[in-house]
């Protein structure tokens, strides 16, 4: 099993240093991604999910951003300390990325087929003709009708859904080992989203890449991912396999998130809510970062930060509730009252 | 809400509303290009209910909301508010009515003046609509802040000092300041994180009950719509394809587009998942909508009839209307 690991992130910390202080956008993130597996990273705005993905390929704006600690291992090789020239050979080749808004990632004045072919010539050393042929093939593969014609068109001539397909074609042209998809369907309508998700699953079966799927949409996670890491305030607070996460969420934050979704199949009078707001990344509380909003919080929660502990073989959670200390603090509180 | 519809007159009656935008010519002598964003829709909004408009981008749902208030001048049809025609009103009369019909937009930050405190904004709204004399406004402001769950001392703050959810609460407070009867919520919770979205949805429901408000709720998010609505209207390329009571629409959708739309929503409970209908292709351009039924290019059941003749919206079951030639056959 461990041989299948393609990407391993260890204690990754990305901080942003500005006159306002230090924003700990990513603050000690660990996970592994296996071949052919989809890992979802979910969380609300500002939780650090996008920054985690950008840090993997060292794409964070620097300054002010800086990876201050940790390792990102692609088949054992550390990307954090790698020279730039070497990293460039990995970006778009062995690890590629797609983003929410394809229009900002595509060159507006170059035909899309040309843009895909460029990556193939650069990374795979294909001839101009071979690269073009492969490019057209990829455009066909992502389900765009009449690929020869579309390859010659510029991005503005394509619809939003088609542009996102082109991005996927480009990302997968060099058969990467890892695909990082950062909110790839968030800007799309649901019927188009359904098409894109289907294509991603289909191509994963064919190519076998591992996917890191970043999204705020729990429904999409449930459909796409094998494993889910839930992030809150720069840290992973829970990591489980998908089915288990929705059946039995461990962390109070995950429970709150799932509870706050309107249900499509039942009527509810009122939605469950999570009180309060996310703490500022400049000033995280000393103890558990969720303690202030947590319905279960005890004194220990605001005193000491919990670790991401192994709950069972496949699940991890960062919460005092699942530790021995919790029982101790419980009895202590009973004694004092 | 069936009972509502029987014994009450509609608060808002929209008939054959049209909103056509003529595009600028890009080339000399180019034929006129017209985008039919909303193309002859009729519906009624009853007091105390929440009617939702759902659909994908470009279906005309937001344009409908804007046309009702004449934020864009509609090009055809009529809108009656309590038997008064909004489309025939003078600008001055319209301004008075706008106090009764308020809007909340998706991005509250864009609709709040960054240089005004919350107090100034609420005060201005009340002054313009002349809802209260100045000496009574203070008490009303405190009441409004309480309604939307904000601390009274926030009155002195500026919009940038608030989070997204709080800004949406301010937008709601401002809308409520003038005692409206109808609130049009245009993607009002779409930009919010799920936990905050839940707070705002609960707030809207509570306010509706406490203040007897009527909502026209425009959204692309079907699970939110399911939560908040009494009735739902589905739009596609400027037309209503289906309109029904919420439970009837979600449990027994009649139009193939509604069925596909419902099946496309990713759900967290995989056991509840129905077979997904994946639609082919994209939404056609509203510049050049398909002839006949506008959905025919993507509909798995389309026939020659659908490509020729446009289906009319007809009531198939009580309070459940659909615009599809084959609705009966497809539902059995």
XYZ file of C-alpha atoms in Angstrom:
669
model
C 0.000 0.000 0.000
C 2.669 2.488 0.988
C 4.358 1.963 -2.372
C 1.402 3.558 -4.020
C 2.004 6.897 -2.345
C 2.718 9.519 -4.991
C 2.575 12.681 -2.967
C 3.263 13.194 0.679
C 2.859 16.505 2.470
C 4.509 16.748 5.865
C 3.981 19.520 8.390
C 3.567 22.121 5.681
C 3.511 25.688 6.946
C 2.925 28.659 4.673
C 2.871 32.032 6.340
C 2.251 35.493 4.959
C 4.360 38.200 6.489
C 3.117 41.769 6.232
C 2.932 44.954 8.250
C -0.209 43.564 9.889
C 1.769 40.674 11.314
C 2.106 37.028 10.352
C -0.891 35.313 8.799
C -0.599 31.593 9.286
C -2.528 30.582 6.171
C -1.309 26.989 6.237
C -0.189 25.881 9.648
C 1.067 22.330 9.823
C -0.718 20.266 7.182
C -0.022 16.560 6.682
C -1.520 14.170 4.162
C -0.649 11.490 1.653
C -2.081 10.959 -1.802
C -2.031 7.522 -3.390
C -2.036 6.547 -7.028
C -5.475 6.704 -8.603
C -7.010 8.135 -5.446
C -8.967 11.355 -5.040
C -8.369 13.336 -1.894
C -10.807 16.129 -1.197
C -9.749 19.170 0.781
C -12.789 21.043 2.020
C -13.346 24.066 4.153
C -14.792 27.553 4.094
C -13.176 30.695 2.712
C -9.868 31.485 4.334
C -9.289 28.037 5.803
C -6.111 27.595 3.776
C -7.243 24.967 1.294
C -6.163 26.891 -1.786
C -2.939 28.009 -0.158
C -2.117 24.392 0.598
C -2.540 23.472 -3.049
C -0.512 26.431 -4.274
C 2.252 25.653 -1.788
C 2.654 22.151 -3.211
C 3.953 23.600 -6.487
C 5.483 26.650 -4.793
C 3.080 28.970 -6.571
C 2.339 31.241 -3.639
C 3.137 34.905 -4.203
C 6.445 35.474 -2.476
C 6.898 37.895 -0.791
C 4.696 38.168 1.272
C 4.085 34.404 1.290
C 6.697 31.929 2.424
C 6.831 28.228 3.058
C 8.401 28.368 6.495
C 8.458 24.684 7.314
C 7.615 21.238 6.061
C 8.160 18.963 3.091
C 6.265 18.110 -0.069
C 7.494 14.761 -1.355
C 6.728 13.645 -4.899
C 7.797 10.019 -5.013
C 10.206 10.829 -2.205
C 11.713 13.976 -3.737
C 11.232 17.177 -1.797
C 9.703 19.950 -3.889
C 10.124 22.620 -1.226
C 13.904 22.656 -1.450
C 14.207 21.815 -5.141
C 15.942 24.329 -7.461
C 13.536 26.314 -9.627
C 14.769 24.869 -12.907
C 14.071 21.360 -11.732
C 10.658 22.301 -10.338
C 9.648 23.754 -13.693
C 10.025 20.306 -15.198
C 7.522 18.999 -12.692
C 4.900 21.725 -12.973
C 2.411 20.914 -15.700
C 4.207 17.660 -16.397
C 4.166 15.388 -13.361
C 1.913 17.578 -11.250
C -0.579 19.802 -13.001
C -3.265 22.119 -11.805
C -6.644 23.421 -12.845
C -8.312 26.446 -11.351
C -11.789 27.839 -10.892
C -11.707 30.396 -13.673
C -10.223 28.916 -16.856
C -10.238 32.248 -18.665
C -7.540 33.597 -16.382
C -5.334 30.550 -16.905
C -5.611 30.467 -20.685
C -3.772 32.818 -22.988
C -6.572 34.830 -24.632
C -4.867 35.311 -27.996
C -3.484 31.846 -28.743
C -5.625 29.012 -30.131
C -6.340 26.510 -27.378
C -4.869 23.578 -29.315
C -1.635 25.524 -29.648
C -1.517 26.079 -25.901
C -1.894 22.381 -25.171
C 0.692 21.507 -27.831
C 3.163 23.902 -26.255
C 3.118 21.960 -23.000
C 3.657 18.722 -24.909
C 6.616 20.072 -26.871
C 8.180 21.526 -23.774
C 7.781 18.600 -21.417
C 7.621 15.584 -23.685
C 9.888 16.836 -26.457
C 7.336 16.034 -29.147
C 7.696 17.472 -32.636
C 5.372 20.274 -33.640
C 3.215 17.958 -35.701
C 3.047 15.187 -33.125
C 2.256 17.679 -30.367
C -0.608 19.134 -32.399
C -2.019 15.687 -33.142
C -1.855 14.747 -29.473
C -3.416 18.082 -28.544
C -6.395 17.450 -30.827
C -6.695 13.957 -29.408
C -6.813 15.350 -25.862
C -9.497 17.881 -26.802
C -11.561 15.018 -28.193
C -10.914 12.981 -25.070
C -12.483 15.581 -22.775
C -15.662 15.410 -24.823
C -15.501 18.527 -26.963
C -17.248 17.890 -30.291
C -15.278 18.460 -33.544
C -11.878 18.765 -31.810
C -9.960 19.716 -34.988
C -12.077 22.807 -35.404
C -12.104 23.719 -31.718
C -8.333 23.340 -31.365
C -7.880 26.217 -33.768
C -10.197 28.514 -31.844
C -9.236 31.047 -29.238
C -10.535 30.830 -25.654
C -13.205 33.527 -26.051
C -14.896 31.456 -28.733
C -15.564 28.661 -26.269
C -18.201 28.456 -23.560
C -17.258 28.305 -19.879
C -17.757 24.566 -19.698
C -15.665 24.022 -22.809
C -12.863 26.203 -21.478
C -12.753 24.134 -18.338
C -12.569 21.013 -20.524
C -9.642 22.559 -22.381
C -7.931 23.196 -19.047
C -8.433 19.572 -18.117
C -7.096 18.466 -21.509
C -4.046 20.650 -20.991
C -3.510 19.474 -17.434
C -3.693 15.834 -18.440
C -1.826 16.056 -21.760
C 1.474 15.019 -20.175
C -0.190 12.200 -18.168
C 0.694 13.652 -14.763
C 0.962 11.611 -11.588
C -0.924 14.230 -9.630
C -3.708 16.586 -10.670
C -4.553 19.431 -8.330
C -8.049 20.736 -9.042
C -8.823 23.940 -7.174
C -12.598 24.558 -7.230
C -12.723 23.398 -10.872
C -16.506 23.428 -11.156
C -17.450 26.246 -8.797
C -18.030 28.770 -11.578
C -20.092 26.351 -13.674
C -23.792 25.605 -13.762
C -24.892 22.325 -12.202
C -25.660 20.561 -15.466
C -22.221 21.513 -16.822
C -20.618 20.632 -13.491
C -22.111 17.157 -13.787
C -20.476 16.780 -17.216
C -17.070 17.941 -16.012
C -17.051 15.720 -12.916
C -17.963 12.740 -15.071
C -15.052 13.457 -17.425
C -12.591 13.848 -14.573
C -13.613 10.491 -13.106
C -13.436 8.842 -16.489
C -9.959 10.191 -17.249
C -8.726 9.220 -13.818
C -9.675 5.628 -14.572
C -7.772 5.833 -17.859
C -4.671 7.698 -16.706
C -4.561 6.683 -13.065
C -3.419 9.994 -11.634
C -4.026 10.951 -8.038
C -6.315 13.960 -7.685
C -6.312 16.580 -4.974
C -9.761 18.085 -5.219
C -10.218 21.381 -3.462
C -13.748 22.602 -2.973
C -16.174 24.181 -0.564
C -19.044 22.059 -1.899
C -19.669 19.017 0.269
C -21.963 17.490 -2.326
C -19.189 17.489 -4.913
C -16.831 15.961 -2.366
C -19.274 13.161 -1.670
C -19.378 12.289 -5.352
C -15.756 12.726 -6.328
C -13.500 11.841 -3.439
C -12.225 8.681 -1.778
C -10.690 10.508 1.164
C -11.573 13.878 2.654
C -9.490 16.287 4.688
C -11.497 19.019 6.380
C -9.552 22.210 6.988
C -10.267 24.909 9.516
C -8.081 27.924 10.257
C -5.001 26.630 8.462
C -5.099 23.109 9.836
C -6.639 19.778 8.997
C -9.207 19.056 11.687
C -10.456 15.758 10.336
C -9.359 13.198 7.776
C -11.576 10.246 6.908
C -12.719 8.216 3.984
C -15.662 9.884 2.321
C -18.471 7.493 3.141
C -17.452 7.406 6.791
C -17.121 11.191 6.995
C -20.709 11.782 5.965
C -22.039 8.907 8.032
C -20.063 9.612 11.136
C -18.370 13.011 11.198
C -16.035 13.223 14.184
C -15.024 16.828 14.564
C -17.668 19.259 15.861
C -16.825 21.577 12.968
C -17.471 18.877 10.383
C -20.691 17.993 12.152
C -21.698 21.644 12.029
C -20.824 21.961 8.350
C -22.825 18.924 7.328
C -25.694 20.006 9.556
C -25.842 23.460 8.014
C -26.522 22.122 4.517
C -30.131 22.399 3.416
C -31.323 18.860 2.694
C -32.588 18.103 -0.764
C -34.814 15.253 0.314
C -36.431 16.382 3.502
C -38.160 19.442 4.864
C -36.601 21.282 7.761
C -37.933 24.253 9.596
C -34.600 25.594 10.615
C -31.045 24.851 9.559
C -28.434 23.909 12.089
C -25.888 26.691 12.361
C -22.366 27.197 13.604
C -22.322 30.247 15.837
C -19.742 32.964 15.401
C -17.095 33.401 12.727
C -13.667 32.064 11.784
C -10.765 33.503 13.841
C -8.317 35.840 12.112
C -5.221 34.121 10.674
C -3.116 36.857 12.262
C -4.236 35.961 15.696
C -5.229 32.376 16.238
C -6.305 31.479 19.753
C -3.922 29.537 21.942
C -6.037 26.429 22.300
C -8.233 24.689 19.763
C -9.005 27.132 16.941
C -12.623 26.044 16.841
C -13.181 26.206 20.602
C -14.913 29.580 20.514
C -17.636 28.277 18.191
C -17.767 24.731 19.507
C -20.867 23.581 21.377
C -18.843 20.977 23.297
C -15.916 23.169 24.365
C -14.507 22.723 27.867
C -11.737 24.534 29.656
C -9.042 22.297 28.181
C -10.072 23.341 24.654
C -9.129 26.968 25.108
C -5.946 26.123 26.987
C -4.085 23.689 24.788
C -4.118 22.976 21.106
C -5.172 19.418 20.237
C -3.075 17.287 17.867
C -4.391 15.515 14.807
C -4.750 12.105 16.409
C -5.454 8.721 14.885
C -9.075 7.910 15.730
C -9.086 4.509 14.114
C -7.103 2.878 11.354
C -8.383 5.195 8.635
C -9.579 8.283 10.443
C -7.830 11.183 12.074
C -9.320 13.983 14.103
C -8.027 17.081 15.859
C -10.266 17.332 18.903
C -9.857 16.889 22.646
C -13.147 14.973 22.832
C -11.422 11.854 21.565
C -8.537 11.865 24.024
C -7.938 10.658 27.568
C -7.399 14.228 28.669
C -11.058 14.888 27.888
C -12.199 12.391 30.494
C -9.736 13.860 32.978
C -10.989 17.386 32.348
C -14.549 16.147 32.662
C -13.993 14.705 36.119
C -12.048 17.812 37.135
C -14.957 20.028 36.169
C -17.365 17.794 38.033
C -15.243 18.036 41.167
C -15.045 21.827 41.067
C -18.765 22.321 40.607
C -49.219 27.097 -0.246
C -52.536 26.141 -1.726
C -54.685 27.725 0.937
C -52.927 31.014 0.354
C -53.681 30.968 -3.297
C -57.360 30.283 -2.952
C -58.402 32.981 -0.569
C -55.898 35.681 -1.376
C -55.385 38.038 -4.221
C -51.925 38.127 -5.693
C -49.691 40.871 -4.372
C -47.754 40.946 -7.595
C -49.070 39.869 -10.952
C -46.660 39.578 -13.835
C -48.117 39.155 -17.312
C -46.208 38.426 -20.505
C -43.141 40.217 -19.171
C -40.489 40.717 -21.822
C -36.992 42.036 -21.520
C -35.177 42.246 -24.829
C -31.777 43.847 -25.058
C -30.662 45.155 -28.425
C -26.933 44.801 -28.872
C -24.727 47.478 -30.349
C -23.701 46.863 -33.902
C -20.140 45.713 -34.167
C -20.002 46.153 -37.932
C -21.763 48.729 -40.094
C -25.009 47.419 -41.663
C -24.929 44.407 -39.385
C -28.398 43.061 -38.713
C -29.825 44.067 -35.359
C -29.045 41.515 -32.686
C -31.543 41.081 -29.887
C -30.989 39.117 -26.695
C -34.324 37.878 -25.442
C -33.302 37.628 -21.801
C -36.881 37.283 -20.594
C -39.376 36.369 -23.224
C -42.977 36.607 -22.187
C -43.361 35.146 -18.712
C -46.416 35.316 -16.482
C -46.741 34.446 -12.828
C -48.301 35.635 -9.604
C -46.810 36.254 -6.201
C -49.126 35.800 -3.226
C -48.860 37.591 0.113
C -46.741 35.795 2.685
C -45.310 33.189 0.338
C -41.818 32.556 -0.975
C -41.671 31.993 -4.695
C -38.284 30.976 -6.015
C -36.935 31.393 -9.505
C -34.250 28.846 -10.373
C -32.248 28.230 -13.474
C -28.741 28.292 -14.848
C -26.739 31.349 -15.869
C -28.416 33.286 -18.626
C -31.882 31.881 -18.065
C -33.254 35.308 -17.198
C -33.934 34.842 -13.504
C -32.098 37.960 -12.338
C -33.374 39.985 -15.273
C -36.902 39.084 -14.209
C -36.247 40.536 -10.757
C -34.727 43.683 -12.209
C -37.545 44.179 -14.732
C -40.212 43.966 -12.070
C -38.675 46.955 -10.310
C -37.876 48.613 -13.626
C -34.190 48.695 -12.766
C -34.033 47.743 -16.423
C -37.038 49.088 -18.333
C -39.019 46.029 -19.507
C -39.712 45.964 -23.236
C -43.095 44.316 -22.982
C -45.784 42.992 -20.681
C -47.104 44.346 -17.444
C -46.453 44.079 -13.732
C -49.303 44.775 -11.322
C -48.564 45.497 -7.694
C -51.847 45.544 -5.761
C -53.678 46.249 -9.025
C -51.431 49.192 -9.852
C -49.415 48.863 -13.011
C -45.732 49.398 -12.290
C -44.838 49.635 -15.952
C -47.176 52.565 -16.562
C -46.206 54.511 -13.477
C -44.292 57.766 -13.522
C -40.802 57.738 -12.043
C -42.050 59.570 -8.983
C -44.824 57.106 -8.257
C -42.428 54.281 -8.866
C -40.083 55.611 -6.223
C -42.882 55.364 -3.696
C -43.607 51.770 -4.654
C -39.957 50.843 -4.401
C -40.364 51.271 -0.680
C -42.817 48.394 -0.763
C -40.625 46.199 -2.925
C -37.023 45.946 -1.789
C -34.069 44.035 -3.220
C -31.156 42.244 -1.616
C -28.279 41.435 -3.937
C -25.611 38.763 -3.967
C -22.692 40.965 -3.097
C -23.690 43.186 -0.200
C -20.351 44.966 -0.278
C -21.048 46.272 -3.762
C -24.421 47.614 -2.714
C -23.330 49.348 0.500
C -21.769 52.781 0.340
C -18.280 52.351 1.812
C -18.182 55.890 3.148
C -21.363 55.729 5.177
C -21.851 54.202 8.576
C -24.683 51.771 9.067
C -26.559 54.461 10.986
C -26.310 56.905 8.061
C -27.469 54.260 5.602
C -30.513 53.221 7.586
C -31.368 56.828 8.330
C -31.133 57.774 4.669
C -33.370 54.904 3.600
C -36.021 55.920 6.103
C -35.739 59.591 5.149
C -36.142 58.946 1.432
C -39.171 56.760 1.884
C -40.494 59.022 4.661
C -41.358 56.053 6.837
C -40.692 57.733 10.172
C -40.048 61.231 11.501
C -36.404 61.784 12.529
C -37.045 61.577 16.257
C -38.494 58.078 16.005
C -35.796 56.657 13.785
C -33.298 55.882 16.536
C -35.615 53.398 18.207
C -36.460 51.850 14.858
C -32.761 51.418 14.018
C -32.128 49.583 17.248
C -35.107 47.384 16.526
C -33.816 46.642 13.016
C -30.384 45.716 14.308
C -32.033 43.350 16.741
C -34.137 41.831 13.967
C -31.096 40.946 11.888
C -28.952 39.863 14.834
C -26.362 42.630 14.903
C -25.124 44.422 18.014
C -26.498 47.989 18.393
C -23.007 49.511 18.682
C -22.320 48.342 15.106
C -24.494 51.216 13.920
C -21.458 53.474 14.046
C -19.299 51.215 11.892
C -18.494 51.230 8.170
C -19.181 48.332 5.775
C -15.510 47.300 5.497
C -15.452 46.478 9.193
C -17.851 43.604 8.722
C -17.576 40.034 7.467
C -19.554 38.811 4.457
C -22.354 37.351 6.538
C -22.659 40.496 8.619
C -22.777 42.641 5.490
C -25.639 40.569 4.199
C -27.406 41.183 7.511
C -26.875 44.919 7.000
C -28.317 44.626 3.494
C -31.347 42.933 5.007
C -31.667 45.578 7.723
C -31.591 48.320 5.130
C -34.239 46.580 3.058
C -36.421 46.195 6.144
C -35.942 49.823 7.206
C -38.663 51.020 4.849
C -41.249 48.403 5.885
C -41.447 46.598 2.549
C -44.067 44.011 1.685
C -42.023 42.190 -0.897
C -38.315 41.471 -0.793
C -36.623 40.275 -3.959
C -33.578 38.243 -2.923
C -31.270 38.022 -5.920
C -28.743 35.255 -5.151
C -28.721 36.709 -1.658
C -26.878 33.803 -0.040
C -24.807 32.560 -2.989
C -21.546 34.207 -2.009
C -21.642 32.996 1.578
C -19.925 30.021 3.168
C -22.250 27.206 4.140
C -22.223 27.842 7.874
C -22.932 31.537 7.355
C -25.470 30.766 4.646
C -27.410 28.679 7.128
C -27.489 31.619 9.554
C -28.857 33.978 6.900
C -31.428 31.470 5.637
C -32.724 30.958 9.150
C -32.860 34.712 9.600
C -34.859 35.217 6.398
C -37.351 32.546 7.401
C -37.771 34.035 10.843
C -38.238 37.551 9.493
C -40.816 36.324 7.039
C -42.831 34.824 9.855
C -42.444 37.778 12.236
C -43.033 40.549 9.719
C -45.300 38.749 7.250
C -43.003 39.343 4.300
C -43.336 38.026 0.784
C -40.170 36.800 -0.914
C -39.255 36.451 -4.540
C -36.159 34.331 -4.110
C -33.829 34.140 -7.102
C -31.164 31.454 -6.890
C -29.262 28.853 -8.853
C -28.895 26.634 -5.802
C -31.672 24.067 -5.704
C -31.046 22.813 -2.201
C -31.356 26.350 -0.848
C -34.492 26.846 -2.917
C -35.970 23.651 -1.590
C -35.346 24.869 1.928
C -36.831 28.315 1.665
C -39.634 28.192 -0.913
C -43.342 27.544 -0.947
C -43.460 27.504 -4.708
C -40.738 27.153 -7.321
C -40.481 28.381 -10.872
C -37.861 26.934 -13.214
C -36.589 29.074 -16.065
C -34.656 28.142 -19.179
C -33.514 30.665 -21.790
C -35.969 33.356 -20.848
C -39.017 31.107 -20.514
C -40.777 29.426 -17.621
C -40.537 25.678 -18.162
C -42.218 24.612 -14.960
C -43.898 26.197 -11.954
C -45.305 24.297 -9.008
C -45.590 23.868 -5.271
C -42.232 23.000 -3.799
C -43.031 19.443 -2.796
C -44.745 18.745 -6.082
C -41.790 20.093 -8.059
C -39.103 18.286 -6.109
C -40.940 14.987 -5.726
C -42.560 14.879 -9.114
C -40.771 17.082 -11.638
C -42.560 17.022 -14.977
C -40.258 18.846 -17.353
C -37.199 16.956 -18.651
C -35.047 19.983 -17.879
C -36.196 20.130 -14.265
C -35.522 16.412 -13.972
C -31.998 16.811 -15.318
C -31.366 19.831 -13.139
C -32.470 17.998 -10.006
C -30.445 14.922 -10.843
C -27.321 17.002 -11.471
C -27.111 18.316 -7.916
C -24.316 16.592 -6.043
C -25.704 15.173 -2.805
C -23.875 14.134 0.320
C -26.060 11.128 0.983
C -25.147 8.676 -1.739
C -28.001 6.319 -0.887
C -30.486 9.016 -1.894
C -28.877 9.588 -5.211
C -31.020 8.993 -8.216
C -29.777 8.110 -11.656
C -28.069 11.099 -13.073
C -29.275 12.505 -16.344
C -26.278 14.152 -17.938
C -27.372 16.759 -20.449
C -25.370 17.055 -23.603
C -23.837 20.333 -24.639
C -24.174 23.832 -23.294
C -27.061 26.211 -22.852
C -27.600 27.771 -26.317
C -26.980 31.468 -26.695
C -30.010 33.631 -25.876
C -29.065 35.642 -28.973
C -30.144 32.804 -31.109
C -32.402 30.514 -29.110
C -33.533 27.269 -30.728
C -36.789 27.316 -32.652
C -39.683 25.431 -31.084
C -39.062 24.288 -27.549
C -35.928 26.069 -26.370
C -34.725 22.978 -24.590
C -34.928 20.745 -27.684
C -31.186 20.842 -28.439
C -30.363 19.233 -25.104
C -33.500 17.235 -24.434
C -33.120 13.464 -24.651
C -36.762 13.099 -25.710
C -36.993 15.822 -28.342
C -39.016 15.078 -31.481
C -39.825 16.978 -34.659
C -42.766 18.609 -32.948
C -40.418 20.038 -30.295
C -38.180 21.460 -32.982
C -41.121 23.187 -34.677
C -43.679 24.267 -32.153
C -43.100 26.063 -28.911
C -44.895 24.333 -26.025
C -47.237 26.461 -23.918
C -47.172 26.530 -20.146
C -50.207 24.485 -19.117
C -51.533 23.304 -15.790
C -51.195 19.555 -15.718
C -51.975 18.979 -12.075
C -53.411 21.447 -9.609
C -50.847 24.193 -9.012
C -48.343 22.449 -11.218
C -47.780 23.858 -14.677
C -45.263 22.736 -17.243
C -44.237 23.736 -20.747
C -43.552 20.455 -22.515
C -45.419 18.738 -25.350
C -44.849 15.342 -23.836
C -45.212 16.012 -20.116
C -47.994 13.428 -19.709
C -46.155 10.657 -21.517
C -42.887 11.381 -19.757
C -44.353 11.450 -16.289
C -46.156 8.122 -16.576
